[in-house]
PDB file of C-alpha atoms in Angstrom:
ATOM      1  CA  UNK A   1     105.503 138.810  92.123  1.00  0.00           C
ATOM      2  CA  UNK A   2     104.089 138.381  88.618  1.00  0.00           C
ATOM      3  CA  UNK A   3     100.367 137.325  88.818  1.00  0.00           C
ATOM      4  CA  UNK A   4      99.418 134.943  86.061  1.00  0.00           C
ATOM      5  CA  UNK A   5      96.060 135.568  84.529  1.00  0.00           C
ATOM      6  CA  UNK A   6      94.100 132.311  83.966  1.00  0.00           C
ATOM      7  CA  UNK A   7      91.505 133.023  81.191  1.00  0.00           C
ATOM      8  CA  UNK A   8      90.424 129.332  81.303  1.00  0.00           C
ATOM      9  CA  UNK A   9      89.325 129.978  84.865  1.00  0.00           C
ATOM     10  CA  UNK A  10      91.020 126.857  86.260  1.00  0.00           C
ATOM     11  CA  UNK A  11      92.863 127.799  89.504  1.00  0.00           C
ATOM     12  CA  UNK A  12      94.346 131.059  90.354  1.00  0.00           C
ATOM     13  CA  UNK A  13      96.131 129.664  93.332  1.00  0.00           C
ATOM     14  CA  UNK A  14      98.009 126.773  91.603  1.00  0.00           C
ATOM     15  CA  UNK A  15      98.941 129.205  88.781  1.00  0.00           C
ATOM     16  CA  UNK A  16     100.567 131.470  91.333  1.00  0.00           C
ATOM     17  CA  UNK A  17     102.473 129.321  93.779  1.00  0.00           C
ATOM     18  CA  UNK A  18     103.661 132.190  95.955  1.00  0.00           C
ATOM     19  CA  UNK A  19     100.171 133.429  96.517  1.00  0.00           C
ATOM     20  CA  UNK A  20      99.066 129.822  97.209  1.00  0.00           C
ATOM     21  CA  UNK A  21     101.552 129.545 100.074  1.00  0.00           C
ATOM     22  CA  UNK A  22     100.538 132.905 101.291  1.00  0.00           C
ATOM     23  CA  UNK A  23      96.960 131.755 101.376  1.00  0.00           C
ATOM     24  CA  UNK A  24      97.652 128.447 102.926  1.00  0.00           C
ATOM     25  CA  UNK A  25     100.764 128.908 105.258  1.00  0.00           C
ATOM     26  CA  UNK A  26     102.367 126.122 106.971  1.00  0.00           C
ATOM     27  CA  UNK A  27     105.321 127.730 108.820  1.00  0.00           C
ATOM     28  CA  UNK A  28     105.820 124.927 111.208  1.00  0.00           C
ATOM     29  CA  UNK A  29     105.819 122.152 108.383  1.00  0.00           C
ATOM     30  CA  UNK A  30     102.850 120.215 110.198  1.00  0.00           C
ATOM     31  CA  UNK A  31     101.958 118.349 106.994  1.00  0.00           C
ATOM     32  CA  UNK A  32     105.502 117.081 106.338  1.00  0.00           C
ATOM     33  CA  UNK A  33     105.958 116.353 110.133  1.00  0.00           C
ATOM     34  CA  UNK A  34     102.779 114.392 110.127  1.00  0.00           C
ATOM     35  CA  UNK A  35     103.918 112.290 107.099  1.00  0.00           C
ATOM     36  CA  UNK A  36     107.302 111.647 108.870  1.00  0.00           C
ATOM     37  CA  UNK A  37     105.594 110.747 112.163  1.00  0.00           C
ATOM     38  CA  UNK A  38     103.258 108.191 110.708  1.00  0.00           C
ATOM     39  CA  UNK A  39     105.977 106.611 108.631  1.00  0.00           C
ATOM     40  CA  UNK A  40     108.088 106.229 111.732  1.00  0.00           C
ATOM     41  CA  UNK A  41     105.197 105.047 113.829  1.00  0.00           C
ATOM     42  CA  UNK A  42     104.193 102.223 111.391  1.00  0.00           C
ATOM     43  CA  UNK A  43     107.790 100.940 110.704  1.00  0.00           C
ATOM     44  CA  UNK A  44     108.440 102.564 107.325  1.00  0.00           C
ATOM     45  CA  UNK A  45     111.988 103.578 106.317  1.00  0.00           C
ATOM     46  CA  UNK A  46     113.511 107.080 106.080  1.00  0.00           C
ATOM     47  CA  UNK A  47     114.605 106.148 102.460  1.00  0.00           C
ATOM     48  CA  UNK A  48     113.245 106.948  99.109  1.00  0.00           C
ATOM     49  CA  UNK A  49     110.004 108.995  99.147  1.00  0.00           C
ATOM     50  CA  UNK A  50     107.688 110.048  96.412  1.00  0.00           C
ATOM     51  CA  UNK A  51     105.359 112.897  97.065  1.00  0.00           C
ATOM     52  CA  UNK A  52     102.397 112.827  94.611  1.00  0.00           C
ATOM     53  CA  UNK A  53     100.630 116.188  94.349  1.00  0.00           C
ATOM     54  CA  UNK A  54     103.651 117.895  95.718  1.00  0.00           C
ATOM     55  CA  UNK A  55     102.352 121.476  94.869  1.00  0.00           C
ATOM     56  CA  UNK A  56     104.908 124.195  95.902  1.00  0.00           C
ATOM     57  CA  UNK A  57     107.278 121.563  97.180  1.00  0.00           C
ATOM     58  CA  UNK A  58     107.388 122.819 100.682  1.00  0.00           C
ATOM     59  CA  UNK A  59     106.522 119.386 102.209  1.00  0.00           C
ATOM     60  CA  UNK A  60     108.968 117.564  99.918  1.00  0.00           C
ATOM     61  CA  UNK A  61     111.678 120.069 100.872  1.00  0.00           C
ATOM     62  CA  UNK A  62     111.046 119.579 104.636  1.00  0.00           C
ATOM     63  CA  UNK A  63     111.142 115.874 104.252  1.00  0.00           C
ATOM     64  CA  UNK A  64     114.371 115.957 102.270  1.00  0.00           C
ATOM     65  CA  UNK A  65     115.804 117.884 105.283  1.00  0.00           C
ATOM     66  CA  UNK A  66     114.757 114.905 107.537  1.00  0.00           C
ATOM     67  CA  UNK A  67     116.816 112.483 105.578  1.00  0.00           C
ATOM     68  CA  UNK A  68     114.526 111.231 102.901  1.00  0.00           C
ATOM     69  CA  UNK A  69     115.637 111.112  99.243  1.00  0.00           C
ATOM     70  CA  UNK A  70     112.612 112.822  97.783  1.00  0.00           C
ATOM     71  CA  UNK A  71     110.915 113.061  94.343  1.00  0.00           C
ATOM     72  CA  UNK A  72     107.949 115.288  94.057  1.00  0.00           C
ATOM     73  CA  UNK A  73     105.243 114.905  91.321  1.00  0.00           C
ATOM     74  CA  UNK A  74     102.665 117.411  90.235  1.00  0.00           C
ATOM     75  CA  UNK A  75     100.516 118.146  87.193  1.00  0.00           C
ATOM     76  CA  UNK A  76     100.881 121.990  87.527  1.00  0.00           C
ATOM     77  CA  UNK A  77     103.833 123.239  85.384  1.00  0.00           C
ATOM     78  CA  UNK A  78     104.035 126.480  87.435  1.00  0.00           C
ATOM     79  CA  UNK A  79     104.070 124.655  90.721  1.00  0.00           C
ATOM     80  CA  UNK A  80     106.824 122.324  89.428  1.00  0.00           C
ATOM     81  CA  UNK A  81     108.899 125.373  88.340  1.00  0.00           C
ATOM     82  CA  UNK A  82     108.424 126.950  91.804  1.00  0.00           C
ATOM     83  CA  UNK A  83     109.306 123.959  93.607  1.00  0.00           C
ATOM     84  CA  UNK A  84     112.488 123.454  91.684  1.00  0.00           C
ATOM     85  CA  UNK A  85     113.608 126.979  92.302  1.00  0.00           C
ATOM     86  CA  UNK A  86     112.851 126.845  96.021  1.00  0.00           C
ATOM     87  CA  UNK A  87     113.833 123.314  96.984  1.00  0.00           C
ATOM     88  CA  UNK A  88     116.867 122.251  95.050  1.00  0.00           C
ATOM     89  CA  UNK A  89     117.588 119.115  97.154  1.00  0.00           C
ATOM     90  CA  UNK A  90     114.473 117.512  95.723  1.00  0.00           C
ATOM     91  CA  UNK A  91     113.879 116.175  92.207  1.00  0.00           C
ATOM     92  CA  UNK A  92     110.538 117.405  90.804  1.00  0.00           C
ATOM     93  CA  UNK A  93     108.673 115.890  87.936  1.00  0.00           C
ATOM     94  CA  UNK A  94     105.726 116.993  85.850  1.00  0.00           C
ATOM     95  CA  UNK A  95     103.242 114.326  85.474  1.00  0.00           C
ATOM     96  CA  UNK A  96      99.693 112.973  85.942  1.00  0.00           C
ATOM     97  CA  UNK A  97      99.036 110.885  89.085  1.00  0.00           C
ATOM     98  CA  UNK A  98      97.189 108.263  87.033  1.00  0.00           C
ATOM     99  CA  UNK A  99      99.700 107.642  84.344  1.00  0.00           C
ATOM    100  CA  UNK A 100     103.202 108.556  85.689  1.00  0.00           C
ATOM    101  CA  UNK A 101     106.135 106.208  85.200  1.00  0.00           C
ATOM    102  CA  UNK A 102     109.454 106.914  86.872  1.00  0.00           C
ATOM    103  CA  UNK A 103     111.188 103.626  86.476  1.00  0.00           C
ATOM    104  CA  UNK A 104     112.164 103.126  90.149  1.00  0.00           C
ATOM    105  CA  UNK A 105     110.666 102.225  93.460  1.00  0.00           C
ATOM    106  CA  UNK A 106     110.188 104.099  96.730  1.00  0.00           C
ATOM    107  CA  UNK A 107     109.827 103.173 100.460  1.00  0.00           C
ATOM    108  CA  UNK A 108     107.144 105.709 100.954  1.00  0.00           C
ATOM    109  CA  UNK A 109     104.489 107.419  98.746  1.00  0.00           C
ATOM    110  CA  UNK A 110     102.713 110.442 100.249  1.00  0.00           C
ATOM    111  CA  UNK A 111      99.637 111.985  98.892  1.00  0.00           C
ATOM    112  CA  UNK A 112      98.448 114.911 101.071  1.00  0.00           C
ATOM    113  CA  UNK A 113      95.815 117.693 101.066  1.00  0.00           C
ATOM    114  CA  UNK A 114      93.125 115.682  99.293  1.00  0.00           C
ATOM    115  CA  UNK A 115      95.289 115.188  96.178  1.00  0.00           C
ATOM    116  CA  UNK A 116      94.026 111.515  95.993  1.00  0.00           C
ATOM    117  CA  UNK A 117      90.484 112.929  95.586  1.00  0.00           C
ATOM    118  CA  UNK A 118      91.266 114.390  92.168  1.00  0.00           C
ATOM    119  CA  UNK A 119      90.778 110.780  91.123  1.00  0.00           C
ATOM    120  CA  UNK A 120      87.074 111.359  90.371  1.00  0.00           C
ATOM    121  CA  UNK A 121      86.095 108.106  88.861  1.00  0.00           C
ATOM    122  CA  UNK A 122      86.679 104.498  89.923  1.00  0.00           C
ATOM    123  CA  UNK A 123      88.925 104.105  86.871  1.00  0.00           C
ATOM    124  CA  UNK A 124      91.034 107.052  87.966  1.00  0.00           C
ATOM    125  CA  UNK A 125      91.431 105.672  91.473  1.00  0.00           C
ATOM    126  CA  UNK A 126      92.339 102.213  90.206  1.00  0.00           C
ATOM    127  CA  UNK A 127      94.966 103.707  87.917  1.00  0.00           C
ATOM    128  CA  UNK A 128      96.481 105.827  90.675  1.00  0.00           C
ATOM    129  CA  UNK A 129      96.737 102.829  92.950  1.00  0.00           C
ATOM    130  CA  UNK A 130      98.280 100.765  90.260  1.00  0.00           C
ATOM    131  CA  UNK A 131     100.971 103.480  89.720  1.00  0.00           C
ATOM    132  CA  UNK A 132     101.542 103.386  93.675  1.00  0.00           C
ATOM    133  CA  UNK A 133     101.894  99.543  93.589  1.00  0.00           C
ATOM    134  CA  UNK A 134     104.348  99.821  90.568  1.00  0.00           C
ATOM    135  CA  UNK A 135     106.476 102.421  92.388  1.00  0.00           C
ATOM    136  CA  UNK A 136     106.539 101.054  95.978  1.00  0.00           C
ATOM    137  CA  UNK A 137     108.998  98.569  97.299  1.00  0.00           C
ATOM    138  CA  UNK A 138     107.368  95.466  98.791  1.00  0.00           C
ATOM    139  CA  UNK A 139     106.200  96.427 102.347  1.00  0.00           C
ATOM    140  CA  UNK A 140     106.346 100.252 101.307  1.00  0.00           C
ATOM    141  CA  UNK A 141     103.955 102.607 102.868  1.00  0.00           C
ATOM    142  CA  UNK A 142     101.220 104.780 101.195  1.00  0.00           C
ATOM    143  CA  UNK A 143     100.312 107.885 103.395  1.00  0.00           C
ATOM    144  CA  UNK A 144      97.296 109.889 102.332  1.00  0.00           C
ATOM    145  CA  UNK A 145      95.298 112.790 103.803  1.00  0.00           C
ATOM    146  CA  UNK A 146      92.005 113.902 102.457  1.00  0.00           C
ATOM    147  CA  UNK A 147      88.453 115.142 103.083  1.00  0.00           C
ATOM    148  CA  UNK A 148      86.241 112.482 104.496  1.00  0.00           C
ATOM    149  CA  UNK A 149      83.012 111.676 102.542  1.00  0.00           C
ATOM    150  CA  UNK A 150      81.374 110.320 105.666  1.00  0.00           C
ATOM    151  CA  UNK A 151      81.503 113.809 107.313  1.00  0.00           C
ATOM    152  CA  UNK A 152      78.741 114.887 104.903  1.00  0.00           C
ATOM    153  CA  UNK A 153      76.305 112.258 106.104  1.00  0.00           C
ATOM    154  CA  UNK A 154      73.960 114.626 107.932  1.00  0.00           C
ATOM    155  CA  UNK A 155      76.352 117.476 108.153  1.00  0.00           C
ATOM    156  CA  UNK A 156      75.896 120.475 105.933  1.00  0.00           C
ATOM    157  CA  UNK A 157      78.100 123.189 107.692  1.00  0.00           C
ATOM    158  CA  UNK A 158      80.364 123.301 104.653  1.00  0.00           C
ATOM    159  CA  UNK A 159      77.490 123.494 102.173  1.00  0.00           C
ATOM    160  CA  UNK A 160      75.517 126.250 103.725  1.00  0.00           C
ATOM    161  CA  UNK A 161      75.815 129.498 101.630  1.00  0.00           C
ATOM    162  CA  UNK A 162      78.729 131.347 100.031  1.00  0.00           C
ATOM    163  CA  UNK A 163      81.961 131.901 101.936  1.00  0.00           C
ATOM    164  CA  UNK A 164      83.908 135.140 101.354  1.00  0.00           C
ATOM    165  CA  UNK A 165      87.616 135.421 102.161  1.00  0.00           C
ATOM    166  CA  UNK A 166      90.111 138.179 101.426  1.00  0.00           C
ATOM    167  CA  UNK A 167      93.871 137.638 101.258  1.00  0.00           C
ATOM    168  CA  UNK A 168      96.336 140.594 100.937  1.00  0.00           C
ATOM    169  CA  UNK A 169      99.419 139.836  98.948  1.00  0.00           C
ATOM    170  CA  UNK A 170     102.034 142.535  98.023  1.00  0.00           C
ATOM    171  CA  UNK A 171      99.508 145.304  98.726  1.00  0.00           C
ATOM    172  CA  UNK A 172      96.708 143.898  96.530  1.00  0.00           C
ATOM    173  CA  UNK A 173      93.460 142.324  98.066  1.00  0.00           C
ATOM    174  CA  UNK A 174      92.248 139.216  96.429  1.00  0.00           C
ATOM    175  CA  UNK A 175      88.657 138.361  97.448  1.00  0.00           C
ATOM    176  CA  UNK A 176      87.132 134.881  96.837  1.00  0.00           C
ATOM    177  CA  UNK A 177      83.510 133.843  96.932  1.00  0.00           C
ATOM    178  CA  UNK A 178      83.149 130.167  97.338  1.00  0.00           C
ATOM    179  CA  UNK A 179      80.359 127.864  97.122  1.00  0.00           C
ATOM    180  CA  UNK A 180      80.291 123.961  97.617  1.00  0.00           C
ATOM    181  CA  UNK A 181      77.722 121.378  96.845  1.00  0.00           C
ATOM    182  CA  UNK A 182      77.499 117.631  96.497  1.00  0.00           C
ATOM    183  CA  UNK A 183      77.005 115.979  93.166  1.00  0.00           C
ATOM    184  CA  UNK A 184      75.408 112.836  94.526  1.00  0.00           C
ATOM    185  CA  UNK A 185      75.328 110.906  91.223  1.00  0.00           C
ATOM    186  CA  UNK A 186      79.155 111.374  90.577  1.00  0.00           C
ATOM    187  CA  UNK A 187      79.989 111.247  94.342  1.00  0.00           C
ATOM    188  CA  UNK A 188      81.783 114.399  94.027  1.00  0.00           C
ATOM    189  CA  UNK A 189      82.158 117.583  96.172  1.00  0.00           C
ATOM    190  CA  UNK A 190      81.939 120.410  93.630  1.00  0.00           C
ATOM    191  CA  UNK A 191      83.273 123.857  94.196  1.00  0.00           C
ATOM    192  CA  UNK A 192      82.820 127.181  92.324  1.00  0.00           C
ATOM    193  CA  UNK A 193      85.108 130.034  93.424  1.00  0.00           C
ATOM    194  CA  UNK A 194      84.967 133.552  91.987  1.00  0.00           C
ATOM    195  CA  UNK A 195      88.032 135.661  92.538  1.00  0.00           C
ATOM    196  CA  UNK A 196      87.923 139.622  92.510  1.00  0.00           C
ATOM    197  CA  UNK A 197      90.879 141.913  92.659  1.00  0.00           C
ATOM    198  CA  UNK A 198      91.496 145.500  91.554  1.00  0.00           C
ATOM    199  CA  UNK A 199      91.995 146.183  87.855  1.00  0.00           C
ATOM    200  CA  UNK A 200      91.047 142.680  86.665  1.00  0.00           C
ATOM    201  CA  UNK A 201      88.060 140.903  85.461  1.00  0.00           C
ATOM    202  CA  UNK A 202      86.477 138.370  87.830  1.00  0.00           C
ATOM    203  CA  UNK A 203      88.038 135.056  87.468  1.00  0.00           C
ATOM    204  CA  UNK A 204      85.841 131.927  88.009  1.00  0.00           C
ATOM    205  CA  UNK A 205      87.330 128.434  88.811  1.00  0.00           C
ATOM    206  CA  UNK A 206      85.543 125.168  89.160  1.00  0.00           C
ATOM    207  CA  UNK A 207      86.963 122.134  90.776  1.00  0.00           C
ATOM    208  CA  UNK A 208      85.836 118.898  92.473  1.00  0.00           C
ATOM    209  CA  UNK A 209      86.927 116.107  94.826  1.00  0.00           C
ATOM    210  CA  UNK A 210      85.735 112.493  94.959  1.00  0.00           C
ATOM    211  CA  UNK A 211      83.981 111.675  98.190  1.00  0.00           C
ATOM    212  CA  UNK A 212      85.305 108.428  99.537  1.00  0.00           C
ATOM    213  CA  UNK A 213      83.905 106.650 102.470  1.00  0.00           C
ATOM    214  CA  UNK A 214      86.042 104.787 104.960  1.00  0.00           C
ATOM    215  CA  UNK A 215      84.779 101.258 104.124  1.00  0.00           C
ATOM    216  CA  UNK A 216      84.853 102.016 100.467  1.00  0.00           C
ATOM    217  CA  UNK A 217      88.371 103.067 100.771  1.00  0.00           C
ATOM    218  CA  UNK A 218      89.398  99.890 102.708  1.00  0.00           C
ATOM    219  CA  UNK A 219      87.788  97.927  99.995  1.00  0.00           C
ATOM    220  CA  UNK A 220      89.621  99.703  97.179  1.00  0.00           C
ATOM    221  CA  UNK A 221      92.959  99.453  98.866  1.00  0.00           C
ATOM    222  CA  UNK A 222      92.529  95.799  99.526  1.00  0.00           C
ATOM    223  CA  UNK A 223      91.688  95.128  95.897  1.00  0.00           C
ATOM    224  CA  UNK A 224      94.867  97.023  94.848  1.00  0.00           C
ATOM    225  CA  UNK A 225      97.105  94.900  97.046  1.00  0.00           C
ATOM    226  CA  UNK A 226      97.439  97.041 100.081  1.00  0.00           C
ATOM    227  CA  UNK A 227      96.859  96.351 103.847  1.00  0.00           C
ATOM    228  CA  UNK A 228      95.318  99.246 105.706  1.00  0.00           C
ATOM    229  CA  UNK A 229      97.330  99.857 108.858  1.00  0.00           C
ATOM    230  CA  UNK A 230      95.392 102.962 110.061  1.00  0.00           C
ATOM    231  CA  UNK A 231      92.479 104.905 109.089  1.00  0.00           C
ATOM    232  CA  UNK A 232      91.549 107.771 111.440  1.00  0.00           C
ATOM    233  CA  UNK A 233      89.846 111.180 111.363  1.00  0.00           C
ATOM    234  CA  UNK A 234      91.805 113.092 113.995  1.00  0.00           C
ATOM    235  CA  UNK A 235      94.315 114.520 114.631  1.00  0.00           C
ATOM    236  CA  UNK A 236      96.059 115.469 111.494  1.00  0.00           C
ATOM    237  CA  UNK A 237      97.821 118.358 109.763  1.00  0.00           C
ATOM    238  CA  UNK A 238      94.429 120.104 109.045  1.00  0.00           C
ATOM    239  CA  UNK A 239      92.279 119.252 112.006  1.00  0.00           C
ATOM    240  CA  UNK A 240      91.271 121.445 114.873  1.00  0.00           C
ATOM    241  CA  UNK A 241      93.121 118.987 117.303  1.00  0.00           C
ATOM    242  CA  UNK A 242      96.863 119.662 116.761  1.00  0.00           C
ATOM    243  CA  UNK A 243      99.031 116.933 115.344  1.00  0.00           C
ATOM    244  CA  UNK A 244     101.722 115.288 117.596  1.00  0.00           C
ATOM    245  CA  UNK A 245     103.977 112.387 117.028  1.00  0.00           C
ATOM    246  CA  UNK A 246     102.510 110.440 119.938  1.00  0.00           C
ATOM    247  CA  UNK A 247      98.798 111.391 119.206  1.00  0.00           C
ATOM    248  CA  UNK A 248      96.095 108.969 119.878  1.00  0.00           C
ATOM    249  CA  UNK A 249      94.385 108.171 116.616  1.00  0.00           C
ATOM    250  CA  UNK A 250      90.634 108.746 116.556  1.00  0.00           C
ATOM    251  CA  UNK A 251      88.749 106.087 114.728  1.00  0.00           C
ATOM    252  CA  UNK A 252      85.178 107.407 114.857  1.00  0.00           C
ATOM    253  CA  UNK A 253      85.646 108.680 111.330  1.00  0.00           C
ATOM    254  CA  UNK A 254      83.045 111.359 111.597  1.00  0.00           C
ATOM    255  CA  UNK A 255      85.443 114.436 111.221  1.00  0.00           C
ATOM    256  CA  UNK A 256      85.970 116.319 108.051  1.00  0.00           C
ATOM    257  CA  UNK A 257      89.557 114.847 107.390  1.00  0.00           C
ATOM    258  CA  UNK A 258      90.427 111.264 106.725  1.00  0.00           C
ATOM    259  CA  UNK A 259      93.976 109.942 107.201  1.00  0.00           C
ATOM    260  CA  UNK A 260      95.266 106.725 105.671  1.00  0.00           C
ATOM    261  CA  UNK A 261      98.246 104.557 106.290  1.00  0.00           C
ATOM    262  CA  UNK A 262      98.630 101.387 104.032  1.00  0.00           C
ATOM    263  CA  UNK A 263     101.353  98.931 103.353  1.00  0.00           C
ATOM    264  CA  UNK A 264     101.953  97.218 100.026  1.00  0.00           C
ATOM    265  CA  UNK A 265     101.704  93.447 100.377  1.00  0.00           C
ATOM    266  CA  UNK A 266     104.760  91.356  99.800  1.00  0.00           C
TER     267      UNK A 266
END
């Protein structure tokens, strides 16, 4: 593996897709199966699917194997290169989730692993939902999975102190020190992560996610022309309770993950 240094300090993992998959393995394709199961449950079609924020392409590749005609879109050039190399059955496009134009429509759009929360402002979120509306067939489904802003109401377990984690890849130990905090004015969950590994200078990356609350999300989707079919916190691909196709969907919305299924109005 060639490890790409990132002097701008943006994101070691997205610049090194193989390391990303090693850090966050999904050997059973739970995320892709989750997307397929909810599409099936809510009457969607196993047709044309756009995966926004496709990352390394592993979800898109698995969905293609389930019979979807898949296009994956991501803003990371190295992720797209990796995805093209490893999942040739999928078309991958480099693009911004707020501005992309593909000139076609899809039956399903997926946006997993909190990719939607990179829309930091209301304008960003409106722009992304316009892109979804312009790329979905009437009655098409939007399936999203993300952090739940409501989880942080009175819950600080993710905000207490610095978390340290080490991952060993090809004989090299990469250690990260991560701190999360809430920027209340911007309604963002901010993260500072510092990476250390032998023979390299420490690399600092900063990132943030919009904190959306369930009622806020319902309102935004309604204004964008979508009907919310389901909004639930558990189970899902990243929850402690394992996802199954026939799972009962929890609607307390107090968990740390939030799952959305919405249909574009005719």
